[in-house]
PDB file of C-alpha atoms in Angstrom:
ATOM      1  CA  ASP A1067     -53.832-110.781 208.804  1.00 70.00           C
ATOM      2  CA  THR A1068     -51.283-109.092 206.593  1.00 67.00           C
ATOM      3  CA  ALA A1069     -52.975-107.391 203.628  1.00 93.00           C
ATOM      4  CA  VAL A1070     -49.978-107.190 201.290  1.00 97.00           C
ATOM      5  CA  SER A1071     -47.127-109.476 202.201  1.00 96.00           C
ATOM      6  CA  GLN A1072     -43.786-109.707 200.482  1.00 96.00           C
ATOM      7  CA  THR A1073     -40.819-111.964 201.065  1.00 97.00           C
ATOM      8  CA  PRO A1074     -38.038-111.868 201.865  1.00 97.00           C
ATOM      9  CA  LYS A1075     -37.797-108.795 204.069  1.00 97.00           C
ATOM     10  CA  TYR A1076     -34.036-108.561 203.618  1.00 97.00           C
ATOM     11  CA  LEU A1077     -31.873-109.801 200.785  1.00 97.00           C
ATOM     12  CA  VAL A1078     -28.091-109.506 200.641  1.00 97.00           C
ATOM     13  CA  THR A1079     -26.460-110.911 197.554  1.00 97.00           C
ATOM     14  CA  GLN A1080     -23.409-110.598 195.342  1.00 97.00           C
ATOM     15  CA  MET A1081     -23.221-108.832 192.022  1.00 97.00           C
ATOM     16  CA  GLY A1082     -24.156-111.016 189.118  1.00 97.00           C
ATOM     17  CA  ASN A1083     -26.560-113.220 191.073  1.00 97.00           C
ATOM     18  CA  ASP A1084     -30.228-113.764 190.242  1.00 97.00           C
ATOM     19  CA  LYS A1085     -32.864-113.260 192.926  1.00 97.00           C
ATOM     20  CA  SER A1086     -36.641-113.192 193.310  1.00 98.00           C
ATOM     21  CA  ILE A1087     -39.042-111.296 195.542  1.00 98.00           C
ATOM     22  CA  LYS A1088     -42.561-112.575 196.092  1.00 98.00           C
ATOM     23  CA  CYS A1089     -45.720-110.602 196.812  1.00 98.00           C
ATOM     24  CA  GLU A1090     -49.227-111.651 197.735  1.00 97.00           C
ATOM     25  CA  GLN A1091     -52.327-109.651 198.608  1.00 97.00           C
ATOM     26  CA  ASN A1092     -55.544-110.833 200.236  1.00 96.00           C
ATOM     27  CA  LEU A1093     -57.545-107.629 199.715  1.00 94.00           C
ATOM     28  CA  GLY A1094     -59.347-108.774 196.579  1.00 93.00           C
ATOM     29  CA  HIS A1095     -57.623-106.054 194.556  1.00 93.00           C
ATOM     30  CA  ASP A1096     -57.165-106.560 190.845  1.00 91.00           C
ATOM     31  CA  THR A1097     -54.148-104.316 190.300  1.00 93.00           C
ATOM     32  CA  MET A1098     -50.663-104.832 191.716  1.00 95.00           C
ATOM     33  CA  TYR A1099     -47.467-102.848 191.499  1.00 96.00           C
ATOM     34  CA  TRP A1100     -43.758-102.854 192.136  1.00 97.00           C
ATOM     35  CA  TYR A1101     -42.108 -99.696 193.403  1.00 97.00           C
ATOM     36  CA  LYS A1102     -38.443 -98.954 194.022  1.00 96.00           C
ATOM     37  CA  GLN A1103     -37.258 -96.611 196.769  1.00 96.00           C
ATOM     38  CA  ASP A1104     -33.619 -95.689 196.398  1.00 90.00           C
ATOM     39  CA  SER A1105     -31.182 -94.187 198.875  1.00 83.00           C
ATOM     40  CA  LYS A1106     -32.651 -90.734 198.277  1.00 81.00           C
ATOM     41  CA  LYS A1107     -36.001 -92.094 199.483  1.00 82.00           C
ATOM     42  CA  PHE A1108     -37.761 -91.340 196.208  1.00 88.00           C
ATOM     43  CA  LEU A1109     -40.531 -93.843 195.440  1.00 93.00           C
ATOM     44  CA  LYS A1110     -40.726 -94.729 191.773  1.00 93.00           C
ATOM     45  CA  ILE A1111     -43.153 -96.999 189.938  1.00 94.00           C
ATOM     46  CA  MET A1112     -41.570 -99.929 188.125  1.00 95.00           C
ATOM     47  CA  PHE A1113     -44.467-102.112 186.987  1.00 95.00           C
ATOM     48  CA  SER A1114     -48.255-102.209 187.137  1.00 93.00           C
ATOM     49  CA  TYR A1115     -50.333-105.318 186.539  1.00 94.00           C
ATOM     50  CA  ASN A1116     -54.107-105.389 186.151  1.00 91.00           C
ATOM     51  CA  ASN A1117     -55.823-108.779 186.218  1.00 89.00           C
ATOM     52  CA  LYS A1118     -52.472-110.482 185.571  1.00 88.00           C
ATOM     53  CA  GLU A1119     -51.751-108.314 182.530  1.00 90.00           C
ATOM     54  CA  LEU A1120     -48.773-105.953 182.365  1.00 91.00           C
ATOM     55  CA  ILE A1121     -50.056-102.394 182.071  1.00 90.00           C
ATOM     56  CA  ILE A1122     -47.024-100.281 182.883  1.00 87.00           C
ATOM     57  CA  ASN A1123     -43.309-100.886 182.487  1.00 88.00           C
ATOM     58  CA  GLU A1124     -41.550 -97.681 183.461  1.00 87.00           C
ATOM     59  CA  THR A1125     -38.389 -98.116 181.379  1.00 79.00           C
ATOM     60  CA  VAL A1126     -37.061-100.697 183.763  1.00 86.00           C
ATOM     61  CA  PRO A1127     -34.038-102.701 182.515  1.00 91.00           C
ATOM     62  CA  ASN A1128     -35.060-106.074 181.129  1.00 91.00           C
ATOM     63  CA  ARG A1129     -33.001-107.732 183.865  1.00 96.00           C
ATOM     64  CA  PHE A1130     -36.155-107.152 185.914  1.00 96.00           C
ATOM     65  CA  SER A1131     -38.951-109.542 184.999  1.00 95.00           C
ATOM     66  CA  PRO A1132     -42.246-109.419 186.865  1.00 95.00           C
ATOM     67  CA  LYS A1133     -44.653-112.334 186.795  1.00 95.00           C
ATOM     68  CA  SER A1134     -48.250-112.450 187.916  1.00 95.00           C
ATOM     69  CA  PRO A1135     -49.587-116.022 188.114  1.00 93.00           C
ATOM     70  CA  ASP A1136     -52.950-114.730 189.356  1.00 93.00           C
ATOM     71  CA  LYS A1137     -54.563-111.511 190.561  1.00 93.00           C
ATOM     72  CA  ALA A1138     -53.355-112.021 194.128  1.00 95.00           C
ATOM     73  CA  HIS A1139     -49.675-112.542 193.341  1.00 96.00           C
ATOM     74  CA  LEU A1140     -46.983-110.477 191.690  1.00 97.00           C
ATOM     75  CA  ASN A1141     -43.393-111.659 191.834  1.00 97.00           C
ATOM     76  CA  LEU A1142     -40.245-109.872 190.735  1.00 97.00           C
ATOM     77  CA  HIS A1143     -37.234-111.697 189.363  1.00 97.00           C
ATOM     78  CA  ILE A1144     -33.966-109.855 188.920  1.00 97.00           C
ATOM     79  CA  ASN A1145     -31.133-111.241 186.807  1.00 96.00           C
ATOM     80  CA  SER A1146     -27.457-110.298 186.939  1.00 97.00           C
ATOM     81  CA  LEU A1147     -27.798-108.035 189.945  1.00 97.00           C
ATOM     82  CA  GLU A1148     -25.828-104.789 189.920  1.00 97.00           C
ATOM     83  CA  LEU A1149     -24.703-102.502 192.747  1.00 96.00           C
ATOM     84  CA  GLY A1150     -27.221 -99.890 191.578  1.00 94.00           C
ATOM     85  CA  ASP A1151     -30.072-102.299 192.198  1.00 96.00           C
ATOM     86  CA  SER A1152     -29.586-101.860 195.944  1.00 96.00           C
ATOM     87  CA  ALA A1153     -32.799-100.289 197.203  1.00 96.00           C
ATOM     88  CA  VAL A1154     -36.034-101.070 198.998  1.00 97.00           C
ATOM     89  CA  TYR A1155     -38.613-102.704 196.740  1.00 98.00           C
ATOM     90  CA  PHE A1156     -42.261-102.272 197.685  1.00 98.00           C
ATOM     91  CA  CYS A1157     -45.145-104.278 196.362  1.00 98.00           C
ATOM     92  CA  ALA A1158     -48.567-102.600 196.404  1.00 96.00           C
ATOM     93  CA  SER A1159     -52.122-103.311 195.341  1.00 95.00           C
ATOM     94  CA  SER A1160     -55.301-101.384 194.644  1.00 93.00           C
ATOM     95  CA  HIS A1161     -58.695-101.597 193.020  1.00 88.00           C
ATOM     96  CA  GLN A1162     -58.492-100.948 189.301  1.00 76.00           C
ATOM     97  CA  THR A1163     -59.431 -97.292 189.535  1.00 74.00           C
ATOM     98  CA  GLY A1164     -57.040 -96.666 192.405  1.00 72.00           C
ATOM     99  CA  GLU A1165     -59.361 -94.059 193.846  1.00 74.00           C
ATOM    100  CA  ARG A1166     -59.439 -95.694 197.270  1.00 78.00           C
ATOM    101  CA  GLY A1167     -55.687 -95.609 197.542  1.00 87.00           C
ATOM    102  CA  TYR A1168     -52.979 -98.202 197.319  1.00 93.00           C
ATOM    103  CA  THR A1169     -51.896-100.599 200.055  1.00 95.00           C
ATOM    104  CA  PHE A1170     -48.181-101.273 200.326  1.00 97.00           C
ATOM    105  CA  GLY A1171     -46.286-104.285 201.556  1.00 97.00           C
ATOM    106  CA  SER A1172     -43.591-103.846 204.185  1.00 97.00           C
ATOM    107  CA  GLY A1173     -40.792-103.797 201.610  1.00 97.00           C
ATOM    108  CA  THR A1174     -37.782-105.895 200.669  1.00 98.00           C
ATOM    109  CA  ARG A1175     -34.433-104.299 201.432  1.00 97.00           C
ATOM    110  CA  LEU A1176     -32.059-105.504 198.723  1.00 97.00           C
ATOM    111  CA  THR A1177     -28.330-104.991 199.165  1.00 97.00           C
ATOM    112  CA  VAL A1178     -25.996-105.962 196.354  1.00 97.00           C
ATOM    113  CA  VAL A1179     -22.342-106.325 197.361  1.00 97.00           C
TER     114      VAL A1179
ATOM    115  CA  ARG B 545     -40.664 -80.116 186.035  1.00 69.00           C
ATOM    116  CA  LYS B 546     -41.457 -82.976 188.408  1.00 76.00           C
ATOM    117  CA  GLU B 547     -45.022 -84.243 188.294  1.00 85.00           C
ATOM    118  CA  VAL B 548     -45.411 -83.902 192.055  1.00 90.00           C
ATOM    119  CA  GLU B 549     -43.409 -81.340 194.001  1.00 90.00           C
ATOM    120  CA  GLN B 550     -43.084 -81.095 197.757  1.00 92.00           C
ATOM    121  CA  ASP B 551     -40.952 -79.080 200.117  1.00 87.00           C
ATOM    122  CA  PRO B 552     -38.614 -81.730 201.553  1.00 85.00           C
ATOM    123  CA  GLY B 553     -38.346 -79.939 204.910  1.00 86.00           C
ATOM    124  CA  PRO B 554     -37.605 -80.953 207.552  1.00 93.00           C
ATOM    125  CA  PHE B 555     -40.325 -79.126 209.427  1.00 95.00           C
ATOM    126  CA  ASN B 556     -39.286 -79.046 213.071  1.00 96.00           C
ATOM    127  CA  VAL B 557     -42.183 -78.106 215.352  1.00 97.00           C
ATOM    128  CA  PRO B 558     -42.994 -78.378 219.073  1.00 97.00           C
ATOM    129  CA  GLU B 559     -45.724 -80.653 220.344  1.00 98.00           C
ATOM    130  CA  GLY B 560     -49.103 -79.011 220.101  1.00 98.00           C
ATOM    131  CA  ALA B 561     -48.175 -76.883 217.098  1.00 97.00           C
ATOM    132  CA  THR B 562     -50.181 -76.618 213.908  1.00 97.00           C
ATOM    133  CA  VAL B 563     -48.256 -77.403 210.754  1.00 97.00           C
ATOM    134  CA  ALA B 564     -49.209 -77.335 207.080  1.00 95.00           C
ATOM    135  CA  PHE B 565     -47.707 -78.968 204.021  1.00 92.00           C
ATOM    136  CA  ASN B 566     -48.399 -78.270 200.377  1.00 93.00           C
ATOM    137  CA  CYS B 567     -47.895 -80.252 197.215  1.00 93.00           C
ATOM    138  CA  THR B 568     -48.152 -79.044 193.659  1.00 92.00           C
ATOM    139  CA  TYR B 569     -48.807 -81.320 190.728  1.00 89.00           C
ATOM    140  CA  SER B 570     -48.444 -80.854 186.997  1.00 85.00           C
ATOM    141  CA  ASN B 571     -50.913 -83.370 185.534  1.00 75.00           C
ATOM    142  CA  SER B 572     -54.333 -81.722 185.496  1.00 70.00           C
ATOM    143  CA  ALA B 573     -55.940 -84.991 184.356  1.00 72.00           C
ATOM    144  CA  SER B 574     -55.238 -86.707 187.676  1.00 72.00           C
ATOM    145  CA  GLN B 575     -58.398 -87.790 189.389  1.00 73.00           C
ATOM    146  CA  SER B 576     -57.356 -89.025 192.793  1.00 85.00           C
ATOM    147  CA  PHE B 577     -55.064 -87.565 195.394  1.00 89.00           C
ATOM    148  CA  PHE B 578     -53.867 -88.860 198.712  1.00 93.00           C
ATOM    149  CA  TRP B 579     -51.741 -88.171 201.726  1.00 95.00           C
ATOM    150  CA  TYR B 580     -49.525 -90.988 202.935  1.00 97.00           C
ATOM    151  CA  ARG B 581     -47.139 -91.111 205.824  1.00 97.00           C
ATOM    152  CA  GLN B 582     -43.956 -93.124 205.829  1.00 97.00           C
ATOM    153  CA  ASP B 583     -42.056 -93.886 209.008  1.00 96.00           C
ATOM    154  CA  CYS B 584     -38.340 -94.618 208.888  1.00 93.00           C
ATOM    155  CA  ARG B 585     -37.661 -98.022 207.303  1.00 91.00           C
ATOM    156  CA  LYS B 586     -41.391 -98.732 206.903  1.00 95.00           C
ATOM    157  CA  GLU B 587     -43.854 -98.802 204.046  1.00 97.00           C
ATOM    158  CA  PRO B 588     -46.013 -95.815 203.071  1.00 97.00           C
ATOM    159  CA  LYS B 589     -49.401 -95.948 204.794  1.00 96.00           C
ATOM    160  CA  LEU B 590     -52.524 -94.202 203.597  1.00 95.00           C
ATOM    161  CA  LEU B 591     -53.385 -91.291 205.852  1.00 95.00           C
ATOM    162  CA  MET B 592     -56.342 -89.967 203.909  1.00 93.00           C
ATOM    163  CA  SER B 593     -57.740 -89.415 200.473  1.00 90.00           C
ATOM    164  CA  VAL B 594     -58.141 -85.828 199.336  1.00 90.00           C
ATOM    165  CA  TYR B 595     -61.481 -84.658 197.969  1.00 83.00           C
ATOM    166  CA  SER B 596     -62.325 -81.496 196.090  1.00 82.00           C
ATOM    167  CA  SER B 597     -64.621 -80.349 198.864  1.00 84.00           C
ATOM    168  CA  GLY B 598     -61.893 -80.791 201.470  1.00 85.00           C
ATOM    169  CA  ASN B 599     -62.033 -83.417 204.167  1.00 91.00           C
ATOM    170  CA  GLU B 600     -61.108 -83.819 207.779  1.00 93.00           C
ATOM    171  CA  ASP B 601     -60.107 -86.797 209.886  1.00 93.00           C
ATOM    172  CA  GLY B 602     -59.547 -85.902 213.498  1.00 96.00           C
ATOM    173  CA  ARG B 603     -56.576 -83.550 213.706  1.00 97.00           C
ATOM    174  CA  PHE B 604     -55.880 -83.824 209.965  1.00 97.00           C
ATOM    175  CA  THR B 605     -57.471 -81.678 207.270  1.00 96.00           C
ATOM    176  CA  ALA B 606     -56.774 -82.133 203.572  1.00 95.00           C
ATOM    177  CA  GLN B 607     -57.728 -79.800 200.753  1.00 94.00           C
ATOM    178  CA  LEU B 608     -57.506 -79.926 196.996  1.00 91.00           C
ATOM    179  CA  ASN B 609     -57.364 -76.907 194.725  1.00 88.00           C
ATOM    180  CA  ARG B 610     -57.729 -78.170 191.162  1.00 86.00           C
ATOM    181  CA  ALA B 611     -57.516 -74.732 189.576  1.00 86.00           C
ATOM    182  CA  SER B 612     -54.144 -74.069 191.170  1.00 86.00           C
ATOM    183  CA  GLN B 613     -53.130 -77.714 191.096  1.00 88.00           C
ATOM    184  CA  TYR B 614     -52.117 -78.108 194.686  1.00 89.00           C
ATOM    185  CA  ILE B 615     -53.165 -80.087 197.697  1.00 93.00           C
ATOM    186  CA  SER B 616     -52.529 -79.352 201.319  1.00 94.00           C
ATOM    187  CA  LEU B 617     -52.449 -81.125 204.655  1.00 96.00           C
ATOM    188  CA  LEU B 618     -53.014 -79.372 207.956  1.00 97.00           C
ATOM    189  CA  ILE B 619     -52.083 -81.120 211.188  1.00 97.00           C
ATOM    190  CA  ARG B 620     -53.422 -79.574 214.379  1.00 98.00           C
ATOM    191  CA  ASP B 621     -52.149 -80.247 217.909  1.00 98.00           C
ATOM    192  CA  SER B 622     -49.058 -82.119 216.677  1.00 98.00           C
ATOM    193  CA  LYS B 623     -48.053 -85.236 218.577  1.00 98.00           C
ATOM    194  CA  LEU B 624     -44.612 -86.798 218.842  1.00 98.00           C
ATOM    195  CA  SER B 625     -46.040 -89.765 216.944  1.00 97.00           C
ATOM    196  CA  ASP B 626     -46.760 -87.521 213.958  1.00 98.00           C
ATOM    197  CA  SER B 627     -43.027 -87.423 213.197  1.00 98.00           C
ATOM    198  CA  ALA B 628     -42.688 -89.066 209.794  1.00 97.00           C
ATOM    199  CA  THR B 629     -42.308 -88.280 206.108  1.00 96.00           C
ATOM    200  CA  TYR B 630     -45.529 -87.152 204.459  1.00 97.00           C
ATOM    201  CA  LEU B 631     -46.133 -88.038 200.823  1.00 96.00           C
ATOM    202  CA  CYS B 632     -48.786 -86.640 198.494  1.00 94.00           C
ATOM    203  CA  PRO B 633     -49.013 -88.974 195.496  1.00 91.00           C
ATOM    204  CA  MET B 634     -51.510 -88.571 192.707  1.00 86.00           C
ATOM    205  CA  ASP B 635     -53.135 -91.468 190.923  1.00 84.00           C
ATOM    206  CA  SER B 636     -52.562 -91.389 187.178  1.00 80.00           C
ATOM    207  CA  SER B 637     -53.543 -94.318 184.976  1.00 79.00           C
ATOM    208  CA  TYR B 638     -52.477 -97.372 186.938  1.00 81.00           C
ATOM    209  CA  LYS B 639     -49.762 -95.738 188.965  1.00 87.00           C
ATOM    210  CA  LEU B 640     -49.258 -93.515 191.963  1.00 89.00           C
ATOM    211  CA  ILE B 641     -46.778 -90.766 191.255  1.00 90.00           C
ATOM    212  CA  PHE B 642     -44.855 -89.611 194.308  1.00 92.00           C
ATOM    213  CA  GLY B 643     -42.957 -86.496 195.174  1.00 90.00           C
ATOM    214  CA  SER B 644     -39.903 -86.451 197.384  1.00 91.00           C
ATOM    215  CA  GLY B 645     -41.906 -86.305 200.615  1.00 93.00           C
ATOM    216  CA  THR B 646     -41.897 -83.742 203.422  1.00 95.00           C
ATOM    217  CA  ARG B 647     -40.187 -84.693 206.651  1.00 95.00           C
ATOM    218  CA  LEU B 648     -41.889 -83.655 209.888  1.00 97.00           C
ATOM    219  CA  LEU B 649     -40.125 -83.716 213.243  1.00 97.00           C
ATOM    220  CA  VAL B 650     -42.249 -83.027 216.307  1.00 98.00           C
ATOM    221  CA  ARG B 651     -40.154 -82.246 219.369  1.00 97.00           C
ATOM    222  CA  PRO B 652     -41.200 -82.443 223.040  1.00 96.00           C
TER     223      PRO B 652
END
């Protein structure tokens, strides 16, 4: 059973389009995250949600809107896609304290053309 | 200064070698530290947590030096399958902060 699953795995779209990525975890964690890994392979936090509440928004453009309908799901909607949004987006989850580590999904490779 | 700094490598070692990586971090309030490995085009996977007393898991030994603000990972008897990028994030208030990662290449 996949612990953190995100869909789709690949997404190719044109500039200006709107797209969504979905994430679900079955680990019973109460905190979920979105990370972006750009072409330089640097992993950067975008959003953190704890018990469906937004905790961290790391100066992400407001074209990115996360939504957490419940503790097990965290989706990411992106409006008006730009070339610079091309990256791999990872969803992750952890217990609130994070001390046992974070579990990552397999990533969504977004290419904007 | 970056919050987590790592030597990007690559470290190119023969099978069977012992190799060590270090990370330095700037936030002394961080409570939890980890080593992750990331294979090409895959997600980061937890290798081990890092405890103040040091901890070992098979061929891997991790250590934390809070006074000097660095953590280390020692890999003994390197295998080809150890080739990957090694990440040493620290947990800081609802986020893991990553460095650039250290690339390890183990050659036959």
